[in-house]
Amino acid sequence: FLNAQTVTAASTPAGVMITKDITLGFAALGTAGKVEIQAALATAQFKIRNIFVNYGAAGLSGGGGDRLVIVSDGTTTYNSTGITAALLGTPVNTPWGSTGNPVAGSVDQSTATVAGAQIYFQYAGGATDYTAGSVVVTVTYERVA
């Protein structure tokens, strides 16, 4: 039994899965911003096991925004070129590997993060940030070291 109110990734042993619903707001992502999935922990490593885009009425919009959103540890991108602008603009329940929510491109799908690295969402591709809205993405990851 794990009490979700008191257990953190720092105190979670290897083999445990962690699932988080994370809101990606236009302001937090703007100007090369990052939205944290998992804070850096000295020697900890994780494997991304699922990225699920949730249905939402708003989505990211405005200002001619055309960015994609990646999941990364600064070394590996875990969803190829990123969640597409079309899906970010009109979010629908979309599992990892479906249209608009790609799996890792040229790396092994089970690649662990770099030891001690933060895992985060960040804009990639496109040229213009969004100026309104948000998207909720559920990420499941496993502590492996």
Backbone as a ProteinNet text record, in pm:
[ID]
protein_1_A
[PRIMARY]
FLNAQTVTAASTPAGVMITKDITLGFAALGTAGKVEIQAALATAQFKIRNIFVNYGAAGLSGGGGDRLVIVSDGTTTYNSTGITAALLGTPVNTPWGSTGNPVAGSVDQSTATVAGAQIYFQYAGGATDYTAGSVVVTVTYERVA
[TERTIARY]
84.4	0	88.1	59.6	132.3	35.4	67.7	-13.6	33.5	-46.7	-7.7	20.3	-28.9	-5.7	132.2	194.1	322.5	438	410.1	516.5	559.8	690.5	745.4	833.2	870.1	958.9	1091.2	1135	1260.8	1255.9	1138	1125.8	1064.9	1041.2	981	1089.9	1079.3	1182.3	1171.7	1278.3	1277.6	1163.9	1102.2	993.3	855.3	845.9	715.7	678.6	551.9	498.5	440.6	462	410	326.1	205.6	117.7	78.2	90.9	55.5	-28.3	-130.1	-205.1	-140.4	-93.2	-19	-84.2	-113	-171.8	-60.6	-69.3	25.7	-41.2	-12.3	-68.9	17.1	-45.5	27.5	138.4	113.8	212.7	333.7	311.5	422.2	515.2	461.5	542.3	609.1	555	603.3	747.1	812	948.1	1043.8	1043.9	1133.6	1109.6	988.5	955.5	945.2	953.9	940.6	832.8	756.2	660.7	713	743.6	807.9	713.9	765	697.3	757.6	891	962.6	1087.6	1100.9	1220	1343.4	1456.3	1582.7	1610	1648.2	1686.6	1825.6	1918.3	2061.2	2096.7	2065	2105.2	1986.6	1866.7	1745.8	1733.4	1679.1	1648.2	1505.2	1439.8	1300.7	1284.6	1180.5	1141.4	999.8	980	847.1	766.8	650.3	569.7	441.1	393.6	273	260.1	212	181.1	41.1	-55.5	-194.8	-249.6	-291	-351.5	-499.5	-545.5	-683.8	-775	-901.2	-1002.6	-1010.7	-1027.3	-1044.5	-1112.5	-1197.2	-1272.2	-1186.3	-1082.8	-1006.4	-896.1	-794	-677.2	-592.3	-478.3	-390.5	-432.4	-433.4	-479.3	-421.1	-455.2	-423.3	-283.9	-272.5	-144.7	-79.1	-154.5	-96.6	-7.7	-24.1	59.1	62	181.7	196.5	298.8	328.9	429.7	379.5	474.4	450	503.9	469.9	517.7	587.6	712.3	789	798.8	828.5	865.7	1013.4	1094	1238.6	1305.1	1427.6	1513.3	1634.5	1629.4	1740.3	1835	1824	1906.7	1819.8	1715.9	1627.3	1490.4	1432.4	1294.2	1210.4	1110.8	1032.9	908	882.9	767.2	800	906.4	949	949.6	873.4	872.4	778.1	696.2	609.6	461.6	381.8	236.5	206	127.5	105.7	23.3	41.1	-34.2	-183.8	-220.9	-363.5	-425.6	-354.6	-406.7	-402.7	-299.3	-291.6	-403.6	-442.4	-547.3	-686.6	-705.7	-835.5	-809	-780.7	-743.6	-859.3	-829.4	-922.3	-844.1	-913.2	-845.9	-762.7	-630.6	-540.7	-425.8	-424.1	-313.5	-183.5	-74.9	59.2	69	115.3	128.9	15.2	-88.5	-200.3	-171.8	-256.5	-239.4	-225.9	-115.5	-91.3	-14.3	1.2	71.5	173	285.2	378.5	461.6	505.8	602.4	741.5	839.8	978	1015.4	1092.8	1129.3	1242.7	1365.2	1480.8	1554.3	1485.7	1545.6	1457.2	1517.3	1443.9	1333	1214	1099	1121.2	1209.5	1233	1362.7	1406.8	1527.7	1505.1	1593.9	1585.2	1638.2	1589.2	1639.1	1783.9	1850.7	1985.3	1975.8	2068.1	2068.2	2072.5	1981.3	1977.7	1914.5	1853.5	1794.4	1647.9	1605.8	1465.3	1392.9	1264.4	1179.8	1078.5	1057.5	973.4	905.3	803.2	739.1	801.9	816.2	869.1	824.9	809.6	778.9	892.7	857.2	953.1	887.2	966.7	910.6	825.5	774.4	692.7	774.1	706.8	776.5	709.5	584.4	507.6	442.7	461.9	398.4	247.7	171.2	27.7	8.5	-106.2	-132.9	-252.9	-311.4	-427.1	-441.4	-514.7	-555.5	-458.8	-502.3	-421.8	-464.9	-380.5	-405.4	-362.2	-436.8	-397.3	-344.2	-224	-160.3	-129.5	-162.3	-131.8	-4.4	93.4	220.2	239.5	274	308.8	455.3	530	671.3	710.7	816.9	862.1	1000.2	1016.8	1151.2	1229.1	1344.7	1424	1559.4	1600.8	1725.7	1722.6
-118.7	0	123.9	215.8	341.9	457.2	543.9	661.2	771.6	803.3	901.2	1039.9	1068.4	1200	1211.8	1096.7	1103.7	1044.4	966	902.9	994.9	1012.4	1090.5	998.9	1042.2	961.7	936.2	1031	1014.8	896.8	868.8	758.8	633.7	637.8	524.8	430.6	301.9	207.3	176.7	121.7	79.2	-19.9	-12.8	-102.8	-45	65.4	126.3	220.4	214.9	302.1	428.2	541	670	726.2	771.5	831.1	970.2	1067	1205.6	1265.9	1342.3	1426.1	1563.4	1611.9	1737.4	1835.1	1954.1	2057.9	2136.3	2142.9	2219.1	2350.2	2455	2585.7	2662.2	2745.7	2820.6	2905.9	2967.3	3057	2980.7	2864.8	2786.4	2734.5	2703.2	2650.8	2760.6	2880.5	2989.7	3029.1	3086.2	3137.6	3032.6	2914.7	2803.4	2749.7	2768.7	2717.6	2566.1	2511.2	2367.3	2342.9	2235.6	2192.8	2060.7	2059.1	1943.7	1824	1708.9	1581.4	1520.2	1514.1	1458.8	1542.5	1588.3	1664.7	1575.2	1636.6	1563.7	1508	1381	1315.9	1256.6	1292.5	1260.1	1145.8	1022.6	910	835	886.6	815.8	813	701.5	686.8	636.2	676.2	639.6	594.5	518	482.7	533.4	605.9	654	534.4	510.8	395.3	431.9	555.4	596.6	748.4	801.8	944.6	949.6	1000.2	998.6	1140.4	1188.2	1321.1	1306.8	1392.7	1386.9	1480.9	1440.7	1524.7	1656	1764.2	1893.9	1990.9	2072.9	2167.6	2283.4	2319.9	2439.6	2409.8	2341.1	2320.4	2445.2	2435.3	2550.3	2624	2755.3	2832.3	2972.7	3048.8	3190.4	3224	3343.4	3398	3327.1	3243.8	3168.1	3055	3012.5	2907.4	2781.8	2727.1	2607.1	2509.7	2524	2439.9	2297	2204.9	2069.1	2060.7	1953.4	1939.2	1804.2	1808.6	1685.9	1652.2	1525.1	1478.1	1443.2	1499.6	1480.8	1481.9	1431	1443	1529.9	1595.3	1678.4	1604.3	1471.9	1389.7	1311.1	1248.2	1164.4	1229.2	1226.6	1268.9	1142.6	1133.4	1010	1005.1	1109.4	1108.1	1172.1	1125.4	1163.2	1313.5	1365.5	1509.8	1583.6	1511.2	1573.5	1559.1	1587.9	1590.8	1701	1669.7	1762.9	1885.4	1990.8	2113.7	2088.9	2001.1	1970.5	1910.2	1816.7	1753.1	1849	1932.4	2031.1	2134.2	2166.8	2265.6	2211.8	2083.4	2018.6	1885.6	1888.6	1765.8	1665.6	1542.8	1431.4	1320	1227.8	1117.5	1039.8	1048.2	990.6	917.1	783.6	707.4	727.1	698.3	706.4	614.8	666.1	588.1	609.8	681.7	712.2	841.7	873	992.9	1116.9	1187.4	1311.4	1294.8	1171.7	1145.6	1033.7	1066.9	963.5	899.7	776.9	711.1	762.5	715.4	757.4	724.3	810.7	792.2	694.1	740.2	657	603.7	597.7	539.7	426.6	334.5	224.6	279.7	227.4	274.4	259.4	171.1	149.3	215	319.4	390.2	461.4	436.3	502.5	644.9	728.1	865.4	865.9	974.8	994.1	1003.5	939.4	943.7	1087.8	1121	1254.3	1362.2	1325.4	1425.6	1453	1573.6	1611.6	1558.9	1521.3	1486.2	1600	1645.2	1762.4	1763.2	1848.9	1883.5	2013.7	2028.7	2153.7	2166.6	2290.3	2314.2	2265	2217.5	2181	2208.8	2231.2	2255.1	2379.9	2408.4	2527.7	2653.9	2766.4	2893.7	2988.2	2958.3	3054.9	2989.1	3050.6	3002.6	3029.1	2951.1	2974.3	3087	3151.1	3262.9	3239.4	3120.7	3090.7	2939.4	2901.9	2763.6	2672.9	2546.5	2444.1	2305.6	2208.2	2068.5	1985.9	1879.5	1790	1660.9	1623.1	1501	1412.5	1285	1188.6	1114.5	1114.3	1045.9	937.9	817.9	708.5	676.2	666.7	633.9	543.8	467.9	369	406.6	399.9	420	291.6	301.2	182.1	181.1	289.8	294.8	413
0	0	0	-90.3	-94.8	-71.9	20.3	45.6	-47.9	-146	-248.5	-192	-71.7	-12.8	52	84.9	154.1	74.9	-27.3	-103.9	-217.3	-231.2	-340.8	-424.8	-541.3	-625.3	-553.8	-470.9	-399.1	-302.6	-246.6	-151.6	-214.3	-343.7	-414.5	-463.4	-430.2	-474.7	-623.9	-679.8	-819.9	-841.9	-959.4	-996.1	-974.4	-903.1	-876.5	-990.7	-1030.8	-1135.5	-1072.2	-1136.7	-1092.1	-1205.6	-1175.9	-1276.5	-1231	-1321.8	-1290.2	-1402.3	-1364	-1457.8	-1451.8	-1565.3	-1567.7	-1664.8	-1616.2	-1700.4	-1768.8	-1901.3	-1981.1	-2019.4	-1947.3	-1976.8	-2074.5	-2155.4	-2258.5	-2198.2	-2082.5	-2023.1	-1971.2	-1910.6	-1855	-1964	-2080.4	-2190.1	-2272.4	-2267.4	-2351.2	-2323	-2422	-2411.8	-2356.8	-2418.8	-2383.3	-2243	-2190.9	-2058	-2055.7	-1936.1	-1915.7	-1811.1	-1830.4	-1729.7	-1675.5	-1547.8	-1485.6	-1472.9	-1509.9	-1485.9	-1360.5	-1355.7	-1241.9	-1216.4	-1092.4	-1054.9	-1061.6	-1084.8	-1086.3	-946.1	-940.7	-815.5	-836.6	-752.3	-765.9	-860.4	-830.3	-915	-973.4	-953.9	-997.7	-1149.5	-1199.4	-1341.2	-1354.6	-1464.3	-1489.6	-1633.9	-1658.5	-1795.2	-1816.3	-1925	-1960.3	-2010.6	-1950.7	-1987.4	-2061.4	-2044.8	-2116.9	-2115.6	-2226.6	-2239.6	-2299.3	-2225.2	-2268.9	-2270.7	-2386.6	-2398.2	-2361.5	-2270.4	-2223.5	-2301.3	-2311.4	-2374.4	-2299	-2370.4	-2305.4	-2399	-2344.2	-2425.6	-2475.3	-2398.8	-2435	-2536.1	-2494.8	-2580.8	-2585.5	-2651	-2669.2	-2795.7	-2789.7	-2905.3	-2902.1	-3003	-3008.7	-3057.2	-3111.9	-3153.6	-3270	-3340.8	-3451.5	-3404.7	-3276.7	-3218.3	-3304.5	-3322.4	-3404.9	-3346	-3217.1	-3153.3	-3132.1	-3116.6	-3072.4	-2930.2	-2857	-2720.1	-2704.7	-2657.7	-2636.7	-2488.1	-2460.7	-2327.7	-2336.7	-2246.8	-2256.7	-2119.5	-2116	-1998.1	-2032	-2146.7	-2192.2	-2284.7	-2287.3	-2374.8	-2472.6	-2421.4	-2502	-2512.7	-2633.2	-2653.1	-2661.6	-2575.4	-2560.7	-2647	-2723.9	-2814.1	-2948.8	-3008.7	-3143.8	-3162	-3257.4	-3281.9	-3187.8	-3112.5	-3012.8	-3042.2	-2941.1	-2955.9	-3056.7	-3157.1	-3268.1	-3230.3	-3306.9	-3286.8	-3303.6	-3395.9	-3416.6	-3291.1	-3227.4	-3105.8	-2987.7	-2979.6	-2872	-2883.8	-3006.7	-3029.7	-3003.9	-3029	-3005.8	-2937	-2805.7	-2738	-2728.8	-2766.1	-2749.7	-2680.6	-2615.8	-2547.2	-2648.7	-2635.3	-2734.5	-2666.7	-2678.6	-2619.3	-2695.3	-2627.2	-2682.8	-2803.7	-2914.6	-3037.3	-3134.5	-3092.7	-3183	-3258	-3353.6	-3435	-3348.4	-3366.6	-3294.5	-3164.7	-3117.9	-2992.4	-3016.8	-3083.9	-3130.1	-3019.3	-3045.6	-2957	-2991.9	-2917.2	-2943.8	-3087.4	-3149.8	-3289.6	-3309.8	-3299.4	-3333.2	-3210.3	-3095.9	-2975.6	-2925.8	-2851.1	-2791.5	-2701.4	-2716.1	-2638.6	-2487.9	-2446.8	-2304.2	-2254.6	-2322.7	-2281.9	-2148.5	-2053.1	-1922.8	-1932.9	-1844.8	-1838.9	-1791.3	-1816.7	-1765.8	-1613.2	-1543	-1396.6	-1347.7	-1258.8	-1200.5	-1286	-1398.5	-1488.7	-1454.9	-1478.6	-1468.5	-1592	-1576.4	-1691.2	-1705.2	-1829	-1847.5	-1985	-1995.3	-2122.4	-2169.4	-2303.2	-2358.3	-2503.4	-2549.2	-2689.9	-2778.3	-2895.9	-2999.4	-3133.1	-3234.9	-3368.1	-3372.7	-3489.9	-3507.7	-3484.9	-3492.4	-3477.3	-3378.9	-3342.1	-3263.6	-3142.5	-3024	-2901.5	-2905.3	-2830.1	-2813.3	-2712.5	-2716.2	-2625.5	-2534.7	-2540.7	-2455.5	-2438.6	-2334.7	-2316.3	-2243.2	-2232.3	-2166.1	-2213.2	-2186.2	-2219.8	-2098.6	-2067.4	-1959.4	-2021.1	-1978.6	-2027.5	-1906.4	-1916.7	-1811.4	-1850.5	-1760.7	-1785.2	-1679.6	-1725.7	-1636.6	-1659.1	-1551.2	-1561.3	-1445.7	-1467.8	-1371.6	-1319.4	-1190.2	-1133.3	-1155.8	-1221.4	-1251.1	-1180.3	-1123.8	-1046.9	-951.4
[MASK]
+++++++++++++++++++++++++++++++++++++++++++++++++++++++++++++++++++++++++++++++++++++++++++++++++++++++++++++++++++++++++++++++++++++++++++++++++

